[in-house]
Coordinates of N, CA, C and O in Angstrom, one line a residue:
T1 N 0.8 -1.2 0.0 CA 0.0 0.0 0.0 C 0.8 1.3 0.0 O 0.3 2.3 -0.3
T2 N 2.1 1.1 0.3 CA 3.0 2.3 0.3 C 4.2 2.0 -0.6 O 4.9 1.0 -0.5
A3 N 4.4 2.9 -1.6 CA 5.5 2.7 -2.6 C 6.8 2.9 -1.9 O 7.0 3.7 -1.0
A4 N 7.8 2.2 -2.5 CA 9.2 2.3 -2.0 C 10.1 2.2 -3.2 O 9.9 1.4 -4.1
E5 N 11.2 2.9 -3.2 CA 12.2 2.8 -4.2 C 13.2 1.7 -3.8 O 13.7 1.6 -2.7
V6 N 13.4 0.7 -4.7 CA 14.2 -0.4 -4.5 C 15.2 -0.6 -5.6 O 15.0 -0.1 -6.7
S7 N 16.3 -1.3 -5.3 CA 17.3 -1.5 -6.4 C 16.9 -2.6 -7.3 O 15.9 -3.4 -7.0
E8 N 17.6 -2.7 -8.4 CA 17.3 -3.8 -9.4 C 17.5 -5.2 -8.7 O 16.8 -6.1 -9.1
Q9 N 18.5 -5.3 -7.8 CA 18.7 -6.5 -7.2 C 17.6 -6.9 -6.1 O 17.3 -8.0 -5.9
E10 N 17.1 -5.9 -5.5 CA 16.1 -6.1 -4.4 C 14.7 -6.4 -5.0 O 13.9 -7.2 -4.4
F11 N 14.4 -5.8 -6.2 CA 13.1 -5.9 -6.8 C 12.5 -7.4 -6.9 O 11.4 -7.6 -6.4
P12 N 13.3 -8.3 -7.5 CA 12.7 -9.7 -7.6 C 12.5 -10.4 -6.3 O 11.8 -11.4 -6.2
H13 N 13.1 -9.9 -5.2 CA 13.0 -10.6 -3.9 C 12.1 -9.9 -3.0 O 12.0 -10.3 -1.8
S14 N 11.4 -8.9 -3.4 CA 10.5 -8.1 -2.6 C 9.3 -9.0 -2.1 O 8.8 -9.8 -2.8
T15 N 9.0 -8.9 -0.8 CA 7.9 -9.7 -0.2 C 6.7 -8.8 0.2 O 5.9 -9.2 1.0
E16 N 6.6 -7.6 -0.4 CA 5.5 -6.8 0.0 C 4.2 -7.4 -0.5 O 4.1 -8.0 -1.6
S17 N 3.2 -7.2 0.3 CA 1.9 -7.7 -0.1 C 0.8 -6.7 0.5 O 1.2 -5.9 1.3
G18 N -0.4 -6.9 0.1 CA -1.4 -6.1 0.7 C -2.3 -5.4 -0.4 O -2.3 -5.9 -1.5
G19 N -2.9 -4.3 0.0 CA -3.8 -3.6 -1.0 C -3.0 -2.9 -2.1 O -1.8 -2.9 -2.1
K20 N -3.8 -2.4 -2.9 CA -3.3 -1.7 -4.1 C -3.6 -0.2 -4.0 O -4.8 0.2 -4.2
V21 N -2.6 0.6 -3.7 CA -2.8 2.1 -3.6 C -1.8 2.7 -4.6 O -0.7 3.0 -4.2
V22 N -2.2 2.8 -5.9 CA -1.3 3.3 -6.9 C -0.8 4.7 -6.7 O 0.3 5.0 -7.0
S23 N -1.7 5.5 -6.1 CA -1.3 6.9 -5.9 C 0.0 7.0 -5.1 O 0.8 8.0 -5.2
S24 N 0.3 6.1 -4.2 CA 1.5 6.2 -3.4 C 2.8 6.1 -4.3 O 3.8 6.8 -4.1
A25 N 2.7 5.3 -5.4 CA 3.8 5.2 -6.4 C 3.9 6.5 -7.2 O 5.0 7.0 -7.5
L26 N 2.7 7.1 -7.5 CA 2.8 8.4 -8.2 C 3.3 9.5 -7.4 O 4.0 10.4 -7.9
V27 N 3.0 9.5 -6.1 CA 3.5 10.5 -5.2 C 5.1 10.4 -5.1 O 5.8 11.4 -5.2
L28 N 5.5 9.1 -5.0 CA 7.0 8.9 -5.0 C 7.6 9.3 -6.3 O 8.7 9.9 -6.3
L29 N 7.0 9.0 -7.4 CA 7.5 9.4 -8.7 C 7.6 10.9 -8.8 O 8.7 11.4 -9.3
D30 N 6.6 11.6 -8.4 CA 6.7 13.1 -8.4 C 7.9 13.6 -7.5 O 8.6 14.4 -8.0
Q31 N 8.1 13.0 -6.4 CA 9.2 13.4 -5.5 C 10.5 13.1 -6.2 O 11.4 14.0 -6.1
V32 N 10.7 12.0 -6.8 CA 11.9 11.6 -7.4 C 12.2 12.5 -8.6 O 13.3 13.0 -8.8
I33 N 11.2 12.8 -9.4 CA 11.4 13.7 -10.6 C 11.9 15.1 -10.1 O 12.8 15.6 -10.6
R34 N 11.1 15.6 -9.2 CA 11.4 17.0 -8.7 C 12.8 17.0 -8.0 O 13.5 18.0 -8.2
A35 N 13.2 16.0 -7.3 CA 14.5 16.0 -6.6 C 15.7 15.7 -7.5 O 16.8 16.3 -7.3
R36 N 15.5 14.9 -8.5 CA 16.7 14.4 -9.3 C 16.7 14.9 -10.8 O 17.8 14.8 -11.4
Y37 N 15.5 15.2 -11.3 CA 15.5 15.4 -12.8 C 14.7 16.7 -13.1 O 13.6 16.6 -13.7
P38 N 15.3 17.8 -12.8 CA 14.6 19.1 -13.1 C 14.2 19.2 -14.6 O 15.0 18.9 -15.5
A39 N 13.0 19.6 -14.9 CA 12.5 19.7 -16.3 C 13.4 20.4 -17.2 O 13.5 20.1 -18.4
G40 N 14.1 21.5 -16.7 CA 14.9 22.3 -17.6 C 16.2 21.5 -18.0 O 16.9 21.9 -19.0
D41 N 16.6 20.5 -17.3 CA 17.8 19.8 -17.5 C 17.6 18.4 -18.1 O 18.5 17.8 -18.6
W42 N 16.4 17.8 -18.0 CA 16.1 16.4 -18.3 C 14.9 16.3 -19.2 O 13.9 17.0 -19.0
N43 N 14.9 15.3 -20.1 CA 13.7 14.8 -20.8 C 13.3 13.5 -20.1 O 14.0 12.5 -20.2
V44 N 12.2 13.6 -19.3 CA 11.8 12.4 -18.5 C 10.7 11.6 -19.3 O 9.7 12.2 -19.7
Y45 N 10.9 10.3 -19.4 CA 10.0 9.4 -20.0 C 9.6 8.4 -18.9 O 10.5 7.8 -18.3
V46 N 8.4 8.1 -18.7 CA 7.9 7.2 -17.7 C 7.2 6.0 -18.3 O 6.4 6.1 -19.2
A47 N 7.5 4.8 -17.8 CA 6.8 3.5 -18.2 C 6.2 2.9 -16.9 O 7.0 2.8 -15.9
Q48 N 5.0 2.6 -16.9 CA 4.3 1.9 -15.8 C 3.6 0.7 -16.3 O 2.8 0.7 -17.2
A49 N 3.9 -0.5 -15.7 CA 3.2 -1.7 -16.0 C 2.7 -2.3 -14.7 O 3.3 -2.3 -13.7
R50 N 1.4 -2.7 -14.8 CA 0.8 -3.3 -13.6 C -0.5 -4.1 -14.0 O -0.9 -4.0 -15.1
D51 N -1.1 -4.7 -13.0 CA -2.3 -5.5 -13.3 C -3.5 -4.6 -13.3 O -4.6 -5.1 -13.6
G52 N -3.4 -3.4 -13.0 CA -4.6 -2.5 -13.1 C -5.5 -2.4 -11.9 O -6.4 -1.6 -11.8
D53 N -5.2 -3.3 -10.9 CA -6.0 -3.3 -9.7 C -5.6 -2.2 -8.8 O -4.4 -1.8 -8.7
N54 N -6.6 -1.5 -8.2 CA -6.4 -0.4 -7.4 C -7.6 -0.2 -6.5 O -8.7 -0.5 -7.0
F55 N -7.4 0.3 -5.3 CA -8.6 0.7 -4.5 C -9.4 1.7 -5.3 O -8.9 2.7 -5.8
S56 N -10.7 1.5 -5.4 CA -11.6 2.4 -6.2 C -11.5 3.8 -5.8 O -11.5 4.7 -6.6
E57 N -11.4 4.1 -4.5 CA -11.4 5.5 -4.0 C -10.0 6.1 -4.3 O -9.9 7.3 -4.1
D58 N -9.1 5.4 -4.8 CA -7.7 6.0 -5.1 C -7.6 6.4 -6.5 O -6.7 7.2 -6.9
G59 N -8.6 6.0 -7.4 CA -8.5 6.3 -8.8 C -8.4 7.8 -9.1 O -7.6 8.2 -9.9
G60 N -9.3 8.5 -8.5 CA -9.4 10.0 -8.8 C -8.1 10.7 -8.4 O -7.6 11.6 -9.0
K61 N -7.5 10.2 -7.3 CA -6.2 10.8 -6.8 C -5.1 10.5 -7.8 O -4.3 11.4 -8.1
C62 N -5.2 9.3 -8.4 CA -4.2 8.9 -9.4 C -4.3 9.9 -10.6 O -3.3 10.4 -11.2
G63 N -5.5 10.1 -11.1 CA -5.8 10.9 -12.2 C -5.3 12.3 -12.0 O -4.7 13.0 -12.8
S64 N -5.6 12.9 -10.8 CA -5.2 14.2 -10.4 C -3.7 14.3 -10.3 O -3.1 15.3 -10.8
L65 N -3.0 13.4 -9.7 CA -1.6 13.4 -9.6 C -0.9 13.4 -11.0 O 0.0 14.1 -11.3
L66 N -1.5 12.6 -11.9 CA -0.9 12.5 -13.3 C -1.1 13.9 -14.0 O -0.2 14.4 -14.5
T67 N -2.4 14.3 -14.0 CA -2.6 15.5 -14.9 C -2.1 16.8 -14.3 O -1.6 17.7 -15.0
E68 N -2.1 16.9 -12.9 CA -1.6 18.2 -12.3 C -0.2 18.2 -12.0 O 0.4 19.3 -12.0
K69 N 0.5 17.1 -11.7 CA 1.8 17.1 -11.2 C 2.8 16.4 -12.1 O 3.8 17.0 -12.5
I70 N 2.5 15.2 -12.5 CA 3.5 14.4 -13.2 C 3.6 14.7 -14.7 O 4.7 15.0 -15.3
L71 N 2.5 14.7 -15.4 CA 2.5 14.9 -16.9 C 3.0 16.3 -17.3 O 3.7 16.4 -18.3
P72 N 2.8 17.3 -16.5 CA 3.5 18.6 -16.9 C 5.0 18.5 -16.8 O 5.7 19.4 -17.5
M73 N 5.6 17.6 -16.1 CA 7.1 17.5 -16.0 C 7.7 16.5 -16.9 O 8.9 16.4 -17.0
V74 N 6.9 15.6 -17.6 CA 7.5 14.6 -18.4 C 7.2 14.8 -19.9 O 6.2 15.4 -20.3
R75 N 8.1 14.2 -20.7 CA 7.9 14.3 -22.2 C 6.9 13.2 -22.6 O 6.1 13.5 -23.6
Y76 N 6.8 12.1 -21.9 CA 6.0 11.0 -22.4 C 5.7 10.0 -21.2 O 6.6 9.8 -20.4
Y77 N 4.5 9.5 -21.2 CA 4.2 8.5 -20.1 C 3.4 7.4 -20.8 O 2.4 7.6 -21.4
A78 N 3.9 6.2 -20.6 CA 3.3 5.0 -21.1 C 2.8 4.1 -20.0 O 3.6 3.8 -19.1
Y79 N 1.5 3.7 -20.1 CA 0.9 2.8 -19.1 C 0.6 1.5 -19.8 O -0.1 1.5 -20.9
L80 N 1.0 0.4 -19.2 CA 0.7 -0.9 -19.7 C 0.0 -1.8 -18.7 O 0.5 -2.0 -17.6
Q81 N -1.2 -2.2 -19.0 CA -2.0 -3.1 -18.1 C -1.8 -4.5 -18.5 O -2.1 -4.9 -19.6
V82 N -1.3 -5.3 -17.6 CA -1.1 -6.7 -17.9 C -2.2 -7.6 -17.4 O -2.1 -8.5 -16.6
V83 N -3.4 -7.3 -18.0 CA -4.6 -8.1 -17.8 C -5.6 -7.5 -18.8 O -5.7 -6.2 -18.8
L84 N -6.3 -8.3 -19.5 CA -7.2 -7.7 -20.5 C -8.6 -7.2 -19.9 O -9.2 -6.3 -20.5
E85 N -9.0 -7.7 -18.7 CA -10.2 -7.3 -18.2 C -10.2 -5.9 -17.7 O -9.1 -5.4 -17.3
E86 N -11.3 -5.2 -17.8 CA -11.3 -3.8 -17.3 C -11.1 -3.8 -15.8 O -11.6 -4.6 -15.1
Q87 N -10.3 -2.8 -15.4 CA -9.9 -2.6 -14.0 C -10.2 -1.1 -13.7 O -10.2 -0.3 -14.6
S88 N -10.3 -0.8 -12.5 CA -10.7 0.6 -12.1 C -9.6 1.6 -12.5 O -9.9 2.7 -12.9
L89 N -8.3 1.2 -12.5 CA -7.3 2.1 -12.9 C -7.3 2.4 -14.4 O -7.1 3.5 -14.8
W90 N -7.7 1.4 -15.2 CA -7.8 1.6 -16.6 C -8.8 2.7 -16.9 O -8.6 3.6 -17.8
E91 N -10.0 2.6 -16.3 CA -11.0 3.6 -16.5 C -10.5 5.0 -16.2 O -10.8 6.0 -16.9
E92 N -9.8 5.2 -15.1 CA -9.3 6.5 -14.7 C -8.3 7.0 -15.7 O -8.3 8.1 -16.1
Y93 N -7.4 6.1 -16.1 CA -6.3 6.5 -17.0 C -6.9 6.8 -18.4 O -6.3 7.6 -19.1
C94 N -8.0 6.2 -18.8 CA -8.7 6.6 -20.0 C -9.1 8.1 -20.0 O -8.9 8.8 -21.0
R95 N -9.5 8.6 -18.9 CA -9.9 10.0 -18.7 C -8.6 10.9 -18.9 O -8.6 11.9 -19.5
V96 N -7.5 10.4 -18.3 CA -6.2 11.1 -18.4 C -5.8 11.2 -19.9 O -5.4 12.2 -20.4
Q97 N -5.9 10.1 -20.5 CA -5.5 10.0 -21.9 C -6.2 11.0 -22.8 O -5.7 11.6 -23.7
E98 N -7.5 11.2 -22.5 CA -8.3 12.1 -23.3 C -7.8 13.5 -23.2 O -8.0 14.3 -24.1
Q99 N -7.2 13.8 -22.0 CA -6.7 15.2 -21.8 C -5.3 15.4 -22.2 O -4.8 16.6 -22.3
C100 N -4.5 14.4 -22.3 CA -3.0 14.5 -22.5 C -2.5 13.7 -23.6 O -2.5 12.5 -23.6
A101 N -2.0 14.4 -24.7 CA -1.6 13.7 -25.9 C -0.3 12.9 -25.6 O 0.0 11.9 -26.4
H102 N 0.5 13.2 -24.6 CA 1.7 12.5 -24.4 C 1.6 11.4 -23.3 O 2.5 11.0 -22.7
F103 N 0.3 10.9 -23.2 CA 0.0 9.8 -22.3 C -0.5 8.7 -23.2 O -1.5 8.9 -23.8
A104 N 0.1 7.5 -23.1 CA -0.3 6.4 -24.0 C -0.6 5.2 -23.1 O -0.1 5.0 -22.0
M105 N -1.6 4.4 -23.6 CA -2.0 3.2 -22.8 C -2.2 2.0 -23.7 O -2.6 2.1 -24.9
R106 N -1.9 0.8 -23.2 CA -2.1 -0.4 -23.9 C -2.4 -1.5 -22.9 O -2.1 -1.4 -21.7
K107 N -3.0 -2.6 -23.4 CA -3.2 -3.8 -22.6 C -2.5 -5.0 -23.2 O -2.4 -5.1 -24.4
V108 N -2.1 -5.9 -22.3 CA -1.6 -7.2 -22.8 C -2.1 -8.3 -21.9 O -2.6 -8.0 -20.8
S109 N -2.1 -9.5 -22.3 CA -2.6 -10.6 -21.5 C -1.6 -11.4 -20.8 O -1.9 -12.1 -19.8
Q110 N -0.3 -11.3 -21.2 CA 0.7 -12.1 -20.6 C 2.0 -11.3 -20.4 O 2.3 -10.4 -21.2
A111 N 2.7 -11.6 -19.4 CA 3.9 -10.9 -19.0 C 5.0 -10.8 -20.2 O 5.7 -9.8 -20.3
N112 N 5.1 -11.9 -21.0 CA 6.1 -11.9 -22.0 C 5.7 -10.9 -23.2 O 6.5 -10.7 -24.0
E113 N 4.6 -10.3 -23.1 CA 4.2 -9.3 -24.1 C 4.6 -7.8 -23.7 O 4.5 -6.9 -24.5
I114 N 5.0 -7.7 -22.4 CA 5.3 -6.4 -21.9 C 6.4 -5.7 -22.7 O 6.3 -4.5 -23.2
Y115 N 7.6 -6.3 -22.8 CA 8.7 -5.7 -23.5 C 8.4 -5.3 -24.9 O 8.7 -4.1 -25.3
P116 N 7.9 -6.2 -25.8 CA 7.6 -5.7 -27.1 C 6.6 -4.6 -27.2 O 6.8 -3.7 -28.1
V117 N 5.6 -4.5 -26.3 CA 4.7 -3.4 -26.4 C 5.3 -2.1 -25.9 O 5.1 -1.1 -26.5
F118 N 6.2 -2.2 -24.9 CA 6.9 -1.0 -24.5 C 7.8 -0.5 -25.6 O 7.9 0.7 -25.8
R119 N 8.5 -1.4 -26.3 CA 9.3 -1.0 -27.4 C 8.5 -0.3 -28.5 O 8.9 0.7 -29.0
D120 N 7.3 -0.8 -28.7 CA 6.4 -0.1 -29.7 C 6.0 1.3 -29.2 O 6.0 2.2 -29.9
L121 N 5.6 1.3 -27.9 CA 5.1 2.6 -27.4 C 6.2 3.7 -27.4 O 5.9 4.9 -27.5
F122 N 7.5 3.3 -27.2 CA 8.6 4.2 -27.1 C 9.4 4.3 -28.4 O 10.4 5.0 -28.4
K123 N 8.9 3.7 -29.5 CA 9.7 3.8 -30.8 C 9.6 5.2 -31.3 O 8.7 6.0 -31.1
K124 N 10.7 5.5 -32.1 CA 10.8 6.8 -32.7 C 9.8 6.9 -33.9 O 9.6 5.9 -34.6
D125 N 9.1 8.0 -34.0 CA 8.2 8.2 -35.2 C 8.8 7.8 -36.5 O 10.0 8.2 -36.7
G126 N 8.1 7.0 -37.3 CA 8.6 6.7 -38.6 C 9.6 5.5 -38.6 O 10.1 5.1 -39.7
V127 N 9.9 4.9 -37.5 CA 10.8 3.8 -37.4 C 10.0 2.5 -37.2 O 9.2 2.4 -36.4
T128 N 10.3 1.5 -38.1 CA 9.6 0.2 -38.0 C 10.5 -0.7 -37.1 O 11.7 -0.8 -37.3
I129 N 9.8 -1.4 -36.2 CA 10.5 -2.3 -35.3 C 10.3 -3.7 -35.9 O 9.3 -4.1 -36.3

């Protein structure tokens, strides 16, 4: 329920469990970008992949954090939901996508589809993969 920054080595061994409060990750993302990657010095690109599950009362907060804080600081934000069924976060992110041209979304059904879809989402215009 609370986001934490972990190393690449720690990530596969994480034992966190519990509810899904996506806004905690977006708050942490906002803090990291502001502290380490000032917009005047960096082009920030964000990729988020998850199962889409989130506490329903957290969805609006996620949308507000994205539109008001994060998206104004980043060049591009790609969200990938790793489950085809509609989830509460997908619905909220659809509203964000309608407002922000540099916010993209896709769905996949299996984890092995994540990398190819992210490659496509982040490809340079006019380049065939």
